[in-house]
CSV table of C-alpha atoms and ligand atoms in Angstrom, one decimal:
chain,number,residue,atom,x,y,z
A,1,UNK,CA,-10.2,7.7,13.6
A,2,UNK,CA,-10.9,4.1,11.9
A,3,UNK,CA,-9.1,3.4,8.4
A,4,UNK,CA,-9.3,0.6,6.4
A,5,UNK,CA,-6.0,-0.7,5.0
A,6,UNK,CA,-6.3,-2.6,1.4
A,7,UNK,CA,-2.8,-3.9,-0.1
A,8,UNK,CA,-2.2,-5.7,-3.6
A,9,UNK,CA,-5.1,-6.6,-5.8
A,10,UNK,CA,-3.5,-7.6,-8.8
A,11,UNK,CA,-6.2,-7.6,-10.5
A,12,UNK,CA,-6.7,-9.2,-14.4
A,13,UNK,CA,-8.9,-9.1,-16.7
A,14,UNK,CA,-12.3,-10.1,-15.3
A,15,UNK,CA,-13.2,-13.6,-15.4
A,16,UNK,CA,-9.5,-14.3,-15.6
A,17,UNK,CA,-7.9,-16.0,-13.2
A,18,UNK,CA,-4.1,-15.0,-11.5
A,19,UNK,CA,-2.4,-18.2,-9.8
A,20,UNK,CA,-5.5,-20.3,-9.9
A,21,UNK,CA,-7.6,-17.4,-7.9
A,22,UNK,CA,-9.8,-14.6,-9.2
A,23,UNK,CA,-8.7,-11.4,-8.2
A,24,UNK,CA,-11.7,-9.9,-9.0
A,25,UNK,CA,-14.0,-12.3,-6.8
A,26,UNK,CA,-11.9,-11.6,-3.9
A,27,UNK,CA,-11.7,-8.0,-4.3
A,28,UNK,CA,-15.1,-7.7,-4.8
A,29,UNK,CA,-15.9,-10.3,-1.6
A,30,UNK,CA,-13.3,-7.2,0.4
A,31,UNK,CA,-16.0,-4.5,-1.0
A,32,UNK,CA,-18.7,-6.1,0.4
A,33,UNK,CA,-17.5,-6.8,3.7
A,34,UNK,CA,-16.2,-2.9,4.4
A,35,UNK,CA,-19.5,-2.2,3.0
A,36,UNK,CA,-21.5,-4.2,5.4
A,37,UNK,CA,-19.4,-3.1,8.7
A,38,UNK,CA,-17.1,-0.2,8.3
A,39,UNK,CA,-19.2,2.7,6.2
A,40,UNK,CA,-17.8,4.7,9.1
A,41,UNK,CA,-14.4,4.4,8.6
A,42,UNK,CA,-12.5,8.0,7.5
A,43,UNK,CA,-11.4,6.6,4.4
A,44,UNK,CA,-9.7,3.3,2.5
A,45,UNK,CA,-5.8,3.8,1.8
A,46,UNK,CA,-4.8,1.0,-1.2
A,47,UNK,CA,-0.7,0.8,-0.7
A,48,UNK,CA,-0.3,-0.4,-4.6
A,49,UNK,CA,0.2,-2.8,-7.1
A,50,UNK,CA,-3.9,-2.6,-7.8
A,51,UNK,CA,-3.1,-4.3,-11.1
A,52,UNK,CA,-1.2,-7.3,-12.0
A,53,UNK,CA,-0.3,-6.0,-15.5
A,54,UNK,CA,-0.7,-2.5,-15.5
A,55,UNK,CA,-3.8,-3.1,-17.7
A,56,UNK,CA,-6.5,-0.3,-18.2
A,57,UNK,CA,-8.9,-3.0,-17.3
A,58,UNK,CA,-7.6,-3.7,-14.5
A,59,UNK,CA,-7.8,-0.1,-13.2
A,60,UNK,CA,-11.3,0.8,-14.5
A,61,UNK,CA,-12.2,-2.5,-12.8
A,62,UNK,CA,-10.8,-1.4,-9.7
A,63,UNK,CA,-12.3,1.7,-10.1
A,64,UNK,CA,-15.6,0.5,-10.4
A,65,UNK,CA,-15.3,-2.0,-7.2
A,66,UNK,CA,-13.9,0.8,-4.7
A,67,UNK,CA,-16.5,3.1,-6.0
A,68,UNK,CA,-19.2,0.9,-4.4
A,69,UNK,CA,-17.8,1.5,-0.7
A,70,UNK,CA,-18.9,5.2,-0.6
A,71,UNK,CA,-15.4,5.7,1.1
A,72,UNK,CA,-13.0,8.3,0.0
A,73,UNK,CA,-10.3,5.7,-1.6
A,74,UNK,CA,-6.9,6.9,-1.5
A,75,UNK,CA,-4.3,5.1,-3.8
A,76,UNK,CA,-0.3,4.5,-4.3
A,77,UNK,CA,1.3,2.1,-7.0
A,78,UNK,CA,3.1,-0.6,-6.5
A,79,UNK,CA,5.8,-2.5,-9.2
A,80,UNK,CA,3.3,-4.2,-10.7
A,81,UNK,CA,1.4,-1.0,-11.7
A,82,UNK,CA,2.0,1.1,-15.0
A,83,UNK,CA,1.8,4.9,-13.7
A,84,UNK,CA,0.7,6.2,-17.6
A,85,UNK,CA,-2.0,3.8,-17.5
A,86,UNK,CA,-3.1,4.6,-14.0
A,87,UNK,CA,-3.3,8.4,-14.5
A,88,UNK,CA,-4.9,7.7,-17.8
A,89,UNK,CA,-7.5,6.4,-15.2
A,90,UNK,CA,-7.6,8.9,-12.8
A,91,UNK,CA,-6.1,11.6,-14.3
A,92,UNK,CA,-6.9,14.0,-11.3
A,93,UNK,CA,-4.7,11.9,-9.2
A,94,UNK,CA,-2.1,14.6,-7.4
A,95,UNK,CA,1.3,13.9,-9.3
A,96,UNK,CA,4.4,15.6,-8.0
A,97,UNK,CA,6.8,18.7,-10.1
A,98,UNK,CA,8.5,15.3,-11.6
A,99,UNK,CA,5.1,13.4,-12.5
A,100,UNK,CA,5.3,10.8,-9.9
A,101,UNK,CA,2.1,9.4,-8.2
A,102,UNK,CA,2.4,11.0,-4.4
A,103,UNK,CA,-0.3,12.7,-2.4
A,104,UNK,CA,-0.8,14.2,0.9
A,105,UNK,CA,-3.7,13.6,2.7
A,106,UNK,CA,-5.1,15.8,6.2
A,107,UNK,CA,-7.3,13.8,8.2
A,108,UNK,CA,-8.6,14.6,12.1
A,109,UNK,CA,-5.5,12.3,13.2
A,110,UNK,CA,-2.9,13.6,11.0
A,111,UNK,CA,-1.2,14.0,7.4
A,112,UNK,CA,-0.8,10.9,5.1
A,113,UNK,CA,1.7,10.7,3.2
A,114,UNK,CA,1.5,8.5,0.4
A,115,UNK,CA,4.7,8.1,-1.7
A,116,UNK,CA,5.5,6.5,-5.0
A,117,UNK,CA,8.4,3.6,-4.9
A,118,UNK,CA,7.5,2.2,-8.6
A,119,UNK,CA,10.6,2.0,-10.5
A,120,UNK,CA,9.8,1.6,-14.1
A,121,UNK,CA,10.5,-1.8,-15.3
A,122,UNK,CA,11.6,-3.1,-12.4
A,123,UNK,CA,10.1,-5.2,-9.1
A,124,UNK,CA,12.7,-3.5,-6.7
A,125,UNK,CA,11.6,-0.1,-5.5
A,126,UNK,CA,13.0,3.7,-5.5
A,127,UNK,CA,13.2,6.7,-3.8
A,128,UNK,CA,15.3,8.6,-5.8
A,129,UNK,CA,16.7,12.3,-5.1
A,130,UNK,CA,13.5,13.3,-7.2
A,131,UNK,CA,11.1,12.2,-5.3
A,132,UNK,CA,12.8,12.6,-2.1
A,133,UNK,CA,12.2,16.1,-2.8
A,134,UNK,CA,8.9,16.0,-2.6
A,135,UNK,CA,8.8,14.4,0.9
A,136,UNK,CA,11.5,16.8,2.3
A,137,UNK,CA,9.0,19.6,1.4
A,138,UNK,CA,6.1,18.1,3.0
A,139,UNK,CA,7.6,17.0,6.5
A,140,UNK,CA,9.1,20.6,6.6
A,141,UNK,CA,5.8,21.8,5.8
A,142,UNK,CA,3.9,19.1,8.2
A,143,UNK,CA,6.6,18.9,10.8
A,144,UNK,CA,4.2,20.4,13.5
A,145,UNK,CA,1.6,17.3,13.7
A,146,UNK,CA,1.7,13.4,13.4
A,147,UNK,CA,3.0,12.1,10.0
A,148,UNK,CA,1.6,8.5,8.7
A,149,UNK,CA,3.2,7.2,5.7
A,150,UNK,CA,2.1,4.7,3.3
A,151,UNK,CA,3.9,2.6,1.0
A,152,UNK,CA,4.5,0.1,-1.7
A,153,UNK,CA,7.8,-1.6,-1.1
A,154,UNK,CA,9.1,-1.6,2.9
A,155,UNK,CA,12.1,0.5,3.1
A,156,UNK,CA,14.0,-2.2,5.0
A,157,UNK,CA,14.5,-5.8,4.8
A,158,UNK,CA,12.1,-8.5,6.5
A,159,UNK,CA,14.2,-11.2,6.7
A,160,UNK,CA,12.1,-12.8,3.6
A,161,UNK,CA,14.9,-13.2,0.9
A,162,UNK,CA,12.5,-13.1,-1.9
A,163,UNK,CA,11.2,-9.6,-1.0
A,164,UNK,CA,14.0,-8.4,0.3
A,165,UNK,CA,15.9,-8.8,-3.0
A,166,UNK,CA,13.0,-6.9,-5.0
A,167,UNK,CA,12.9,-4.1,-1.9
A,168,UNK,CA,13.6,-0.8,-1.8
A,169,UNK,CA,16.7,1.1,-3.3
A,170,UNK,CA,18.0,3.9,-0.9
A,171,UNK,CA,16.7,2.6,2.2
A,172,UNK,CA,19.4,5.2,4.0
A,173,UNK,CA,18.6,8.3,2.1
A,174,UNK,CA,14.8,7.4,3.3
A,175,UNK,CA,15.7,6.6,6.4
A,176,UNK,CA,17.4,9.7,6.8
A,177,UNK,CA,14.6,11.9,5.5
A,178,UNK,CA,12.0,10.6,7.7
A,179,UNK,CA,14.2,11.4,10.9
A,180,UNK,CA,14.1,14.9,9.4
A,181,UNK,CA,11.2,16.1,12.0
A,182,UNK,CA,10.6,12.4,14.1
A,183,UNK,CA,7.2,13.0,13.8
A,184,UNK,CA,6.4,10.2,11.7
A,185,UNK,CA,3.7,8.1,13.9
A,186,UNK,CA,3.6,4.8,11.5
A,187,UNK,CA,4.3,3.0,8.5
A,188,UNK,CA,2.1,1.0,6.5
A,189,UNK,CA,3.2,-0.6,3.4
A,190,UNK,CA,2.1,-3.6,0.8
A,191,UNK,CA,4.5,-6.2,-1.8
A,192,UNK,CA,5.0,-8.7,0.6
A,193,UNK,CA,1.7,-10.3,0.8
A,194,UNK,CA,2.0,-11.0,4.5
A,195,UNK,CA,1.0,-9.8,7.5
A,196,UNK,CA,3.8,-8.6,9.9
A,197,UNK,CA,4.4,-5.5,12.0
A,198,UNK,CA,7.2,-4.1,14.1
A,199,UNK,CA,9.1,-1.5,14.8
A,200,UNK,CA,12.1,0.2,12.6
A,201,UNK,CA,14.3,3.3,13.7
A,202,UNK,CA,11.4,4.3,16.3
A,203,UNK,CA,8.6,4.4,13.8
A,204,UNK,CA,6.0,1.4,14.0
A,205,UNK,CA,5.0,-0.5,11.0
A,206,UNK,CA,2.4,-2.8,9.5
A,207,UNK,CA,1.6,-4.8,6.2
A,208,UNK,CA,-0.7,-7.0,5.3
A,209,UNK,CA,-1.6,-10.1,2.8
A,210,UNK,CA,-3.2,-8.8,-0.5
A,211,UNK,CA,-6.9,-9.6,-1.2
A,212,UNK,CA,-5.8,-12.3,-4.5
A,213,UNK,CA,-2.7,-14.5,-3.5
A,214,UNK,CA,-0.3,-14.4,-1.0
A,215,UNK,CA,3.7,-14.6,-0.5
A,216,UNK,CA,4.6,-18.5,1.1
A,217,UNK,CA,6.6,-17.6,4.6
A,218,UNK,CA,9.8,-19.1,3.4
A,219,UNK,CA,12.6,-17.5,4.9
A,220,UNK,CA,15.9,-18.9,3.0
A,221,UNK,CA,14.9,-19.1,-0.6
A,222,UNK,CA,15.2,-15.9,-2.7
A,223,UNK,CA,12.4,-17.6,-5.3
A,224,UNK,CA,8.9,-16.5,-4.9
A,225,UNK,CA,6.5,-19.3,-4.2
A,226,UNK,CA,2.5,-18.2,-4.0
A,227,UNK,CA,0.2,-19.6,-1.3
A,228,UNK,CA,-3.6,-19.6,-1.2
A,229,UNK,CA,-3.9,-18.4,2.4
A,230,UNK,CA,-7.0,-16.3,2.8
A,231,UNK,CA,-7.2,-12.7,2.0
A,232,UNK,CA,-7.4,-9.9,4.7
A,233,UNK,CA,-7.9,-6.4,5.3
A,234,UNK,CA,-6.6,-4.2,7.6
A,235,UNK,CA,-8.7,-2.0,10.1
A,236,UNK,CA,-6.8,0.4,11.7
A,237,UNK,CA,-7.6,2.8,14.5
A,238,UNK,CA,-6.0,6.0,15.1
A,239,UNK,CA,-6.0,7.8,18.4
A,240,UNK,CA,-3.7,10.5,20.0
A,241,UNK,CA,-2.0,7.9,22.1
A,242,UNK,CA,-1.9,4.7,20.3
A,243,UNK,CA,-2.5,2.6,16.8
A,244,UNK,CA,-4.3,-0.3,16.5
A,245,UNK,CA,-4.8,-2.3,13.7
A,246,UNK,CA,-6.5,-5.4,13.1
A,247,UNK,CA,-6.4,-7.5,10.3
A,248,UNK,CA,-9.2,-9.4,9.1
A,249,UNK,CA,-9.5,-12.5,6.9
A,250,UNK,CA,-13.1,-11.7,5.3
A,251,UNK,CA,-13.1,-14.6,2.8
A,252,UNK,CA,-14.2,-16.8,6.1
A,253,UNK,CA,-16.7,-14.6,7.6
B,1,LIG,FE1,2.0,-7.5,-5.0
């Protein structure tokens, strides 16, 4: 099975520009490449902060843009999202008992899981007893095939101070919870605006750089500094025995 992986779009209003590059060009330059060589893929997974404000703008933009792959477009928010104004959006979008923004998704390779980790008016991340709830009941429910779960903020540090201070609150509990069933396959996850993989508590892992700006690899300073490395997209391949994922840097095809 062939995914595409999208992370961090940020995007404005159109025609406005976000660190000196248009989100909306570049976005739109990511929709045209999936369109022209992965129609086949299962489906796109976007692992959050879609807009840089929150913005209704921004989402009907978005909207509009990943309507034009023909791909079933699965979505999770990130900290610079505004869940109200998302589900004002997409107001069929699965929400859990406590209104948070988390689906489950069966595909021929497996469940996704795709979790919610926005904590209102803040950068950092949660997964608080609320919504751990939610992913209890669906690896006990799930715990007889693979698991892949998709993110917004990592649930461990990366040795990048300036992410790693805005990461995720109760990285134990969610550690904890995933080992319920150990049949979490892999981990994919956005707000570092870098690609990196690895490997954490058994489970592999991947991110990717966004499609507007990325994250400078600085690894002392706990500042955020931008870069204007090239955008990417991920394509991932899932098979019973092994993940694959490619990332690829369409602005220089
Ligand atoms: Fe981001």
């Amino acid at each position: 099975m062939k995914i595409i992986h999208v992370t961090d779009m940020h995007l404005v209003k159109a025609g406005e520009l976000l660190h000196g590059l248009d989100p909306l060009q570049r976005l739109q330059a990511c929709v045209d490449s999936i369109g022209r060589a992965h129609s086949d893929a299962h489906c796109i997974v976007v692992t959050g902060d879609l807009a840089d404000r929150g913005e209704i703008e921004s989402y009907q933009l978005f909207d509009k843009l990943m309507t034009e792959t023909g791909l079933p477009v699965y979505c999770l928010l990130g900290n610079h999202d505004i869940r109200k104004v998302y589900l004002d959006q997409f107001p069929t979008a699965e929400v859990d008992a406590h209104g948070f923004v988390q689906t489950s998704v069966q595909t021929p390779a497996g469940v996704f899981l795709l979790i919610d980790t926005l904590l209102d008016g803040s950068h950092s991340g949660s997964y608080c007893e609320k919504k751990q709830q939610w992913l209890k009941a669906k690896l006990d429910q799930h715990h007889d095939q693979p698991v892949f779960v998709f993110m917004h903020h990592p649930p461990f540090d990366l040795h990048l101070p300036c992410i790693d201070s805005i990461g995720l609150e109760e990285k134990q509990a969610f550690a904890d919870t995933l080992a319920t069933h150990n049949n979490v396959r892999h981990l994919f996850f956005g707000h570092a605006h870098r690609a990196l993989c690895g490997h954490w508590k058994g489970i592999s892992f991947s991110s990717l750089r966004g499609t507007n700006h990325q994250v400078q690899l600085d690894f002392k300073s706990d500042k955020i500094s931008y870069s204007h490395e090239d955008p990417e997209y991920a394509v991932v391949f899932i098979d019973e025995d092994q993940i694959v994922v490619h990332t690829h840097n369409y602005f220089s095809e």
